[in-house]
Amino acid sequence: QVAARASDVWRVYGTGEAQVVALRGVTAEFERGAFTAIMGPSGSGKSTLMHCLAGLDTVTRGEVFVGDTKVTGLNDSGLTKLRRDKIGFIFQQFNLLPTLSAQENILLPLSIAGRKPDPAWYDTVIDTVGLRDRLSHRPAQLSGGQQQRVACARALVARPEVIFADEPTGNLDSRAGAEVLNFLRNSVREHGQTIVMVTHDPVAASHADRVVFLADGQLVSELFDPTPETVL
Ligand code: ADP
Ligand code: ADP
């Protein structure tokens, strides 16, 4: 089963002299229950591909699916619904709301959607993320690694079809980064979540099941069961 799919996706920004072809016919499948890393040099199209898959950016040509939803062609309210109901996001900058507690941040996407968490799943997420005694803290009272674990819990709590993580360890030291990556990997292994992570860090990528490499807007190779050495 495929959780997300890009089919011959092109993304062209600007026109004439200023035209940039960010994606040149990318076809890729992201299987349900798999952890995939997207790697490639700066400017190779990693963020553009992720944003197109997640319905944060539109494609110039081609098709994108998340689960059985065709993302290409959705209108704004359809895209909002897709992001709310089917997708979890994890960013380099954590993107937590500073005035809310950890627990309120974690539950925010559900509150906005007018939904309540599944109690058993909520407990599982809080326990795996190891934040039980930090739930009433505000982001500023937490370390960077703890803040990113709050962001991971927020992405997971609605059990999205797929989680997109954009350089999730980019602002963390290697120990905090490893904690976040282990947590993400466990949520894939133990709970069948699907994760697509953009990173340029070979150590981060080595936690994935598969790495796909972009160069100049094209998918050039892929690697299964990566190690930090084979990713380089
Ligand atoms: P990466 O994430 O691999 O660093 P990006 O997807 O951010 O690469 O960018 C791919 C190319 O598209 C780059 O040349 C970048 O400058 C260009 N690009 C990305 N977003 C835009 C935009 N909104 N407008 C114009 N050019 C863009
Ligand atoms: P980058 O990966 O290049 O550092 P970001 O991931 O922070 O950039 O954001 C890239 C684009 O995605 C921005 O144009 C931003 O408006 C949009 N974006 C980021 N997060 C969301 C979101 N949760 N909902 C809608 N748009 C978003």
mmCIF file of C-alpha atoms and ligand atoms in Angstrom:
data_model
loop_
_atom_site.group_PDB
_atom_site.id
_atom_site.type_symbol
_atom_site.label_atom_id
_atom_site.label_comp_id
_atom_site.label_asym_id
_atom_site.label_seq_id
_atom_site.Cartn_x
_atom_site.Cartn_y
_atom_site.Cartn_z
ATOM 1 C CA GLN A 1 0.000 0.000 0.000
ATOM 2 C CA VAL A 2 1.206 3.448 -0.938
ATOM 3 C CA ALA A 3 0.805 6.346 1.528
ATOM 4 C CA ALA A 4 2.046 9.052 -0.840
ATOM 5 C CA ARG A 5 2.947 9.137 -4.496
ATOM 6 C CA ALA A 6 4.413 11.617 -6.952
ATOM 7 C CA SER A 7 3.883 10.799 -10.617
ATOM 8 C CA ASP A 8 5.959 12.696 -13.219
ATOM 9 C CA VAL A 9 5.918 15.843 -11.080
ATOM 10 C CA TRP A 10 7.307 19.043 -12.535
ATOM 11 C CA ARG A 11 7.552 22.348 -10.659
ATOM 12 C CA VAL A 12 8.582 25.461 -12.530
ATOM 13 C CA TYR A 13 8.932 28.777 -10.697
ATOM 14 C CA GLY A 14 8.864 32.128 -12.479
ATOM 15 C CA THR A 15 8.966 32.816 -16.207
ATOM 16 C CA GLY A 16 11.468 33.852 -18.878
ATOM 17 C CA GLU A 17 14.943 34.751 -17.646
ATOM 18 C CA ALA A 18 13.936 34.163 -14.045
ATOM 19 C CA GLN A 19 12.557 30.688 -14.661
ATOM 20 C CA VAL A 20 13.708 27.927 -12.315
ATOM 21 C CA VAL A 21 12.815 24.302 -12.962
ATOM 22 C CA ALA A 22 12.849 22.916 -9.407
ATOM 23 C CA LEU A 23 11.452 19.453 -10.262
ATOM 24 C CA ARG A 24 11.864 17.722 -13.633
ATOM 25 C CA GLY A 25 9.537 14.740 -13.800
ATOM 26 C CA VAL A 26 9.900 13.137 -10.377
ATOM 27 C CA THR A 27 8.154 9.795 -9.868
ATOM 28 C CA ALA A 28 8.339 8.274 -6.394
ATOM 29 C CA GLU A 29 6.232 6.085 -4.114
ATOM 30 C CA PHE A 30 6.269 6.181 -0.331
ATOM 31 C CA GLU A 31 4.984 2.935 1.104
ATOM 32 C CA ARG A 32 2.736 2.814 4.119
ATOM 33 C CA GLY A 33 4.695 1.927 7.248
ATOM 34 C CA ALA A 34 8.040 2.991 5.784
ATOM 35 C CA PHE A 35 10.499 5.694 6.838
ATOM 36 C CA THR A 36 12.007 7.373 3.764
ATOM 37 C CA ALA A 37 14.696 10.052 3.717
ATOM 38 C CA ILE A 38 15.054 12.462 0.808
ATOM 39 C CA MET A 39 18.638 13.642 0.312
ATOM 40 C CA GLY A 40 20.470 15.759 -2.235
ATOM 41 C CA PRO A 41 22.535 18.917 -2.567
ATOM 42 C CA SER A 42 21.146 22.309 -1.618
ATOM 43 C CA GLY A 43 18.820 23.503 -4.380
ATOM 44 C CA SER A 44 18.192 19.993 -5.749
ATOM 45 C CA GLY A 45 14.439 20.228 -5.079
ATOM 46 C CA LYS A 46 14.026 18.362 -1.767
ATOM 47 C CA SER A 47 11.808 20.966 -0.087
ATOM 48 C CA THR A 48 9.841 21.558 -3.273
ATOM 49 C CA LEU A 49 9.116 17.833 -3.609
ATOM 50 C CA MET A 50 8.043 17.590 0.022
ATOM 51 C CA HIS A 51 5.849 20.698 -0.232
ATOM 52 C CA CYS A 52 4.210 19.350 -3.412
ATOM 53 C CA LEU A 53 3.547 15.969 -1.764
ATOM 54 C CA ALA A 54 2.078 17.674 1.308
ATOM 55 C CA GLY A 55 -0.183 20.052 -0.600
ATOM 56 C CA LEU A 56 1.798 23.106 0.575
ATOM 57 C CA ASP A 57 2.844 23.918 -2.992
ATOM 58 C CA THR A 58 1.187 23.294 -6.359
ATOM 59 C CA VAL A 59 2.733 21.241 -9.147
ATOM 60 C CA THR A 60 3.195 22.607 -12.672
ATOM 61 C CA ARG A 61 2.626 19.178 -14.226
ATOM 62 C CA GLY A 62 2.077 15.647 -12.953
ATOM 63 C CA GLU A 63 0.046 14.150 -10.139
ATOM 64 C CA VAL A 64 0.360 13.749 -6.381
ATOM 65 C CA PHE A 65 -1.630 11.359 -4.195
ATOM 66 C CA VAL A 66 -1.782 11.058 -0.414
ATOM 67 C CA GLY A 67 -3.474 7.760 0.409
ATOM 68 C CA ASP A 68 -6.309 7.567 -2.084
ATOM 69 C CA THR A 69 -6.736 11.360 -2.198
ATOM 70 C CA LYS A 70 -5.600 13.058 -5.373
ATOM 71 C CA VAL A 71 -3.872 16.181 -4.072
ATOM 72 C CA THR A 72 -3.412 17.804 -7.470
ATOM 73 C CA GLY A 73 -6.653 19.540 -8.304
ATOM 74 C CA LEU A 74 -7.858 20.037 -4.735
ATOM 75 C CA ASN A 75 -9.081 23.568 -4.034
ATOM 76 C CA ASP A 76 -7.932 25.564 -0.982
ATOM 77 C CA SER A 77 -10.503 24.094 1.374
ATOM 78 C CA GLY A 78 -9.704 20.608 0.100
ATOM 79 C CA LEU A 79 -6.011 21.218 0.751
ATOM 80 C CA THR A 80 -6.707 22.557 4.231
ATOM 81 C CA LYS A 81 -8.771 19.466 4.989
ATOM 82 C CA LEU A 82 -6.057 17.187 3.584
ATOM 83 C CA ARG A 83 -3.358 18.797 5.749
ATOM 84 C CA ARG A 84 -5.607 18.712 8.790
ATOM 85 C CA ASP A 85 -6.860 15.130 8.453
ATOM 86 C CA LYS A 86 -4.167 13.165 6.634
ATOM 87 C CA ILE A 87 -0.806 14.834 7.164
ATOM 88 C CA GLY A 88 1.469 15.561 10.111
ATOM 89 C CA PHE A 89 4.286 18.127 9.852
ATOM 90 C CA ILE A 90 7.589 18.367 11.698
ATOM 91 C CA PHE A 91 9.808 21.385 11.003
ATOM 92 C CA GLN A 92 13.405 22.306 11.730
ATOM 93 C CA GLN A 93 12.236 25.229 13.915
ATOM 94 C CA PHE A 94 9.757 23.115 15.969
ATOM 95 C CA ASN A 95 6.998 25.718 15.281
ATOM 96 C CA LEU A 96 5.423 25.380 18.742
ATOM 97 C CA LEU A 97 3.175 28.116 20.083
ATOM 98 C CA PRO A 98 5.083 29.783 22.950
ATOM 99 C CA THR A 99 2.073 30.649 25.109
ATOM 100 C CA LEU A 100 0.669 27.107 25.107
ATOM 101 C CA SER A 101 1.777 24.182 27.278
ATOM 102 C CA ALA A 102 3.355 21.105 25.719
ATOM 103 C CA GLN A 103 0.048 19.274 26.063
ATOM 104 C CA GLU A 104 -1.915 22.123 24.465
ATOM 105 C CA ASN A 105 0.571 22.250 21.597
ATOM 106 C CA ILE A 106 0.273 18.498 21.070
ATOM 107 C CA LEU A 107 -3.522 18.658 21.008
ATOM 108 C CA LEU A 108 -3.779 21.862 18.961
ATOM 109 C CA PRO A 109 -4.306 20.298 15.498
ATOM 110 C CA LEU A 110 -7.084 18.129 16.920
ATOM 111 C CA SER A 111 -8.667 21.049 18.811
ATOM 112 C CA ILE A 112 -8.688 23.129 15.636
ATOM 113 C CA ALA A 113 -10.399 20.267 13.823
ATOM 114 C CA GLY A 114 -12.910 19.986 16.692
ATOM 115 C CA ARG A 115 -11.763 16.455 17.457
ATOM 116 C CA LYS A 116 -10.759 14.609 20.615
ATOM 117 C CA PRO A 117 -7.717 12.336 20.722
ATOM 118 C CA ASP A 118 -8.140 8.598 20.925
ATOM 119 C CA PRO A 119 -7.219 8.119 24.630
ATOM 120 C CA ALA A 120 -5.212 4.909 24.189
ATOM 121 C CA TRP A 121 -3.251 6.291 21.243
ATOM 122 C CA TYR A 122 -2.648 9.598 23.048
ATOM 123 C CA ASP A 123 -1.159 7.669 25.994
ATOM 124 C CA THR A 124 1.015 5.630 23.659
ATOM 125 C CA VAL A 125 2.329 8.760 21.958
ATOM 126 C CA ILE A 126 3.076 10.541 25.238
ATOM 127 C CA ASP A 127 4.813 7.485 26.669
ATOM 128 C CA THR A 128 6.938 6.762 23.610
ATOM 129 C CA VAL A 129 7.923 10.390 23.323
ATOM 130 C CA GLY A 130 8.852 10.415 27.016
ATOM 131 C CA LEU A 131 7.166 13.681 27.983
ATOM 132 C CA ARG A 132 4.743 12.581 30.684
ATOM 133 C CA ASP A 133 6.341 14.857 33.326
ATOM 134 C CA ARG A 134 6.705 17.827 30.962
ATOM 135 C CA LEU A 135 3.162 18.203 29.705
ATOM 136 C CA SER A 136 2.379 21.413 31.591
ATOM 137 C CA HIS A 137 5.665 23.109 30.591
ATOM 138 C CA ARG A 138 5.780 25.826 27.966
ATOM 139 C CA PRO A 139 8.215 25.463 25.050
ATOM 140 C CA ALA A 140 10.701 27.953 26.574
ATOM 141 C CA GLN A 141 10.978 25.703 29.642
ATOM 142 C CA LEU A 142 11.997 22.721 27.512
ATOM 143 C CA SER A 143 15.282 21.805 25.833
ATOM 144 C CA GLY A 144 15.489 21.813 22.040
ATOM 145 C CA GLY A 145 15.254 18.030 21.946
ATOM 146 C CA GLN A 146 12.196 18.063 24.203
ATOM 147 C CA GLN A 147 10.571 20.762 22.058
ATOM 148 C CA GLN A 148 11.107 18.683 18.949
ATOM 149 C CA ARG A 149 9.645 15.636 20.713
ATOM 150 C CA VAL A 150 6.560 17.755 21.499
ATOM 151 C CA ALA A 151 6.400 18.618 17.799
ATOM 152 C CA CYS A 152 6.697 14.901 16.922
ATOM 153 C CA ALA A 153 3.864 14.058 19.324
ATOM 154 C CA ARG A 154 1.766 16.842 17.760
ATOM 155 C CA ALA A 155 2.404 15.371 14.294
ATOM 156 C CA LEU A 156 1.487 11.851 15.448
ATOM 157 C CA VAL A 157 -1.529 12.422 17.664
ATOM 158 C CA ALA A 158 -4.093 12.447 14.847
ATOM 159 C CA ARG A 159 -2.560 9.253 13.332
ATOM 160 C CA PRO A 160 -1.991 10.915 9.969
ATOM 161 C CA GLU A 161 -1.647 8.995 6.729
ATOM 162 C CA VAL A 162 1.879 10.388 6.390
ATOM 163 C CA ILE A 163 4.243 12.598 8.383
ATOM 164 C CA PHE A 164 6.513 15.019 6.526
ATOM 165 C CA ALA A 165 9.611 16.080 8.437
ATOM 166 C CA ASP A 166 11.790 18.905 7.066
ATOM 167 C CA GLU A 167 15.321 18.705 8.565
ATOM 168 C CA PRO A 168 13.847 17.667 11.949
ATOM 169 C CA THR A 169 17.297 17.398 13.560
ATOM 170 C CA GLY A 170 18.745 20.532 11.952
ATOM 171 C CA ASN A 171 18.583 22.547 15.173
ATOM 172 C CA LEU A 172 19.546 19.768 17.587
ATOM 173 C CA ASP A 173 22.843 18.479 18.930
ATOM 174 C CA SER A 174 23.664 14.914 17.962
ATOM 175 C CA ARG A 175 22.335 13.365 21.167
ATOM 176 C CA ALA A 176 18.966 15.158 21.028
ATOM 177 C CA GLY A 177 18.836 14.463 17.295
ATOM 178 C CA ALA A 178 19.345 10.736 17.897
ATOM 179 C CA GLU A 179 16.491 10.720 20.443
ATOM 180 C CA VAL A 180 14.123 12.311 17.966
ATOM 181 C CA LEU A 181 15.183 9.944 15.169
ATOM 182 C CA ASN A 182 14.818 6.878 17.370
ATOM 183 C CA PHE A 183 11.355 8.027 18.346
ATOM 184 C CA LEU A 184 10.386 8.534 14.713
ATOM 185 C CA ARG A 185 11.775 5.147 13.783
ATOM 186 C CA ASN A 186 9.888 3.455 16.618
ATOM 187 C CA SER A 187 6.642 5.053 15.542
ATOM 188 C CA VAL A 188 7.224 3.501 12.123
ATOM 189 C CA ARG A 189 8.336 0.065 13.390
ATOM 190 C CA GLU A 190 5.866 -0.343 16.225
ATOM 191 C CA HIS A 191 2.868 1.645 15.059
ATOM 192 C CA GLY A 192 3.029 1.476 11.275
ATOM 193 C CA GLN A 193 3.326 5.232 10.768
ATOM 194 C CA THR A 194 4.671 6.537 7.464
ATOM 195 C CA ILE A 195 7.419 9.164 7.495
ATOM 196 C CA VAL A 196 9.029 11.148 4.704
ATOM 197 C CA MET A 197 12.011 13.171 5.949
ATOM 198 C CA VAL A 198 14.108 15.722 4.101
ATOM 199 C CA THR A 199 17.659 15.902 5.450
ATOM 200 C CA HIS A 200 21.212 16.540 4.367
ATOM 201 C CA ASP A 201 22.625 14.742 7.411
ATOM 202 C CA PRO A 202 23.863 11.203 6.590
ATOM 203 C CA VAL A 203 23.503 10.134 10.230
ATOM 204 C CA ALA A 204 19.869 11.262 10.252
ATOM 205 C CA ALA A 205 19.228 9.566 6.906
ATOM 206 C CA SER A 206 20.738 6.311 8.176
ATOM 207 C CA HIS A 207 17.761 5.947 10.565
ATOM 208 C CA ALA A 208 15.421 5.593 7.569
ATOM 209 C CA ASP A 209 14.492 2.363 5.747
ATOM 210 C CA ARG A 210 15.208 3.925 2.386
ATOM 211 C CA VAL A 211 16.975 6.999 1.038
ATOM 212 C CA VAL A 212 16.072 8.606 -2.281
ATOM 213 C CA PHE A 213 18.552 11.034 -3.806
ATOM 214 C CA LEU A 214 17.625 14.118 -5.784
ATOM 215 C CA ALA A 215 19.982 16.043 -8.042
ATOM 216 C CA ASP A 216 18.973 19.026 -10.143
ATOM 217 C CA GLY A 217 15.259 18.290 -9.738
ATOM 218 C CA GLN A 218 15.477 14.619 -10.658
ATOM 219 C CA LEU A 219 15.434 11.431 -8.649
ATOM 220 C CA VAL A 220 18.813 9.894 -9.414
ATOM 221 C CA SER A 221 19.130 6.884 -7.092
ATOM 222 C CA GLU A 222 17.806 5.116 -4.043
ATOM 223 C CA LEU A 223 19.296 3.040 -1.280
ATOM 224 C CA PHE A 224 17.680 0.567 1.121
ATOM 225 C CA ASP A 225 18.810 -0.033 4.724
ATOM 226 C CA PRO A 226 21.255 2.874 4.660
ATOM 227 C CA THR A 227 24.185 3.343 7.013
ATOM 228 C CA PRO A 228 25.989 6.684 7.547
ATOM 229 C CA GLU A 229 28.819 5.323 5.376
ATOM 230 C CA THR A 230 26.692 4.121 2.453
ATOM 231 C CA VAL A 231 24.640 7.338 2.394
ATOM 232 C CA LEU A 232 27.691 9.526 1.794
HETATM 233 P P1 ADP B 1 16.433 21.998 -1.589
HETATM 234 O O1 ADP B 1 15.319 21.804 -0.618
HETATM 235 O O2 ADP B 1 16.966 20.717 -2.153
HETATM 236 O O3 ADP B 1 17.523 22.879 -1.071
HETATM 237 P P2 ADP B 1 14.470 23.588 -2.998
HETATM 238 O O4 ADP B 1 13.359 22.669 -3.291
HETATM 239 O O5 ADP B 1 14.329 24.526 -1.839
HETATM 240 O O6 ADP B 1 15.826 22.747 -2.877
HETATM 241 O O7 ADP B 1 14.776 24.468 -4.280
HETATM 242 C C1 ADP B 1 14.949 23.923 -5.613
HETATM 243 C C2 ADP B 1 15.156 25.072 -6.591
HETATM 244 O O8 ADP B 1 13.946 25.813 -6.715
HETATM 245 C C3 ADP B 1 16.203 26.054 -6.150
HETATM 246 O O9 ADP B 1 16.863 26.529 -7.305
HETATM 247 C C4 ADP B 1 15.393 27.160 -5.503
HETATM 248 O O10 ADP B 1 16.073 28.382 -5.570
HETATM 249 C C5 ADP B 1 14.143 27.158 -6.347
HETATM 250 N N1 ADP B 1 12.941 27.610 -5.610
HETATM 251 C C6 ADP B 1 12.382 27.007 -4.537
HETATM 252 N N2 ADP B 1 11.288 27.663 -4.123
HETATM 253 C C7 ADP B 1 11.134 28.719 -4.979
HETATM 254 C C8 ADP B 1 10.166 29.800 -5.100
HETATM 255 N N3 ADP B 1 9.140 29.896 -4.259
HETATM 256 N N4 ADP B 1 10.367 30.683 -6.100
HETATM 257 C C9 ADP B 1 11.388 30.581 -6.962
HETATM 258 N N5 ADP B 1 12.322 29.604 -6.913
HETATM 259 C C10 ADP B 1 12.203 28.695 -5.943
HETATM 260 P P1 ADP B 2 12.209 25.662 4.204
HETATM 261 O O1 ADP B 2 12.047 24.165 4.242
HETATM 262 O O2 ADP B 2 12.605 26.139 2.826
HETATM 263 O O3 ADP B 2 13.104 26.211 5.277
HETATM 264 P P2 ADP B 2 9.562 25.906 5.419
HETATM 265 O O4 ADP B 2 9.409 24.434 5.482
HETATM 266 O O5 ADP B 2 9.684 26.633 6.709
HETATM 267 O O6 ADP B 2 10.762 26.325 4.439
HETATM 268 O O7 ADP B 2 8.330 26.514 4.647
HETATM 269 C C1 ADP B 2 8.291 26.545 3.229
HETATM 270 C C2 ADP B 2 6.925 26.991 2.726
HETATM 271 O O8 ADP B 2 5.882 26.144 3.244
HETATM 272 C C3 ADP B 2 6.588 28.408 3.137
HETATM 273 O O9 ADP B 2 6.144 29.115 1.980
HETATM 274 C C4 ADP B 2 5.472 28.284 4.151
HETATM 275 O O10 ADP B 2 4.516 29.311 3.991
HETATM 276 C C5 ADP B 2 4.853 26.948 3.830
HETATM 277 N N1 ADP B 2 4.391 26.267 5.052
HETATM 278 C C6 ADP B 2 5.177 25.798 6.044
HETATM 279 N N2 ADP B 2 4.422 25.229 6.982
HETATM 280 C C7 ADP B 2 3.138 25.294 6.594
HETATM 281 C C8 ADP B 2 1.893 24.855 7.138
HETATM 282 N N3 ADP B 2 1.823 24.198 8.286
HETATM 283 N N4 ADP B 2 0.757 25.112 6.465
HETATM 284 C C9 ADP B 2 0.825 25.778 5.288
HETATM 285 N N5 ADP B 2 1.974 26.208 4.733
HETATM 286 C C10 ADP B 2 3.115 25.975 5.365
#
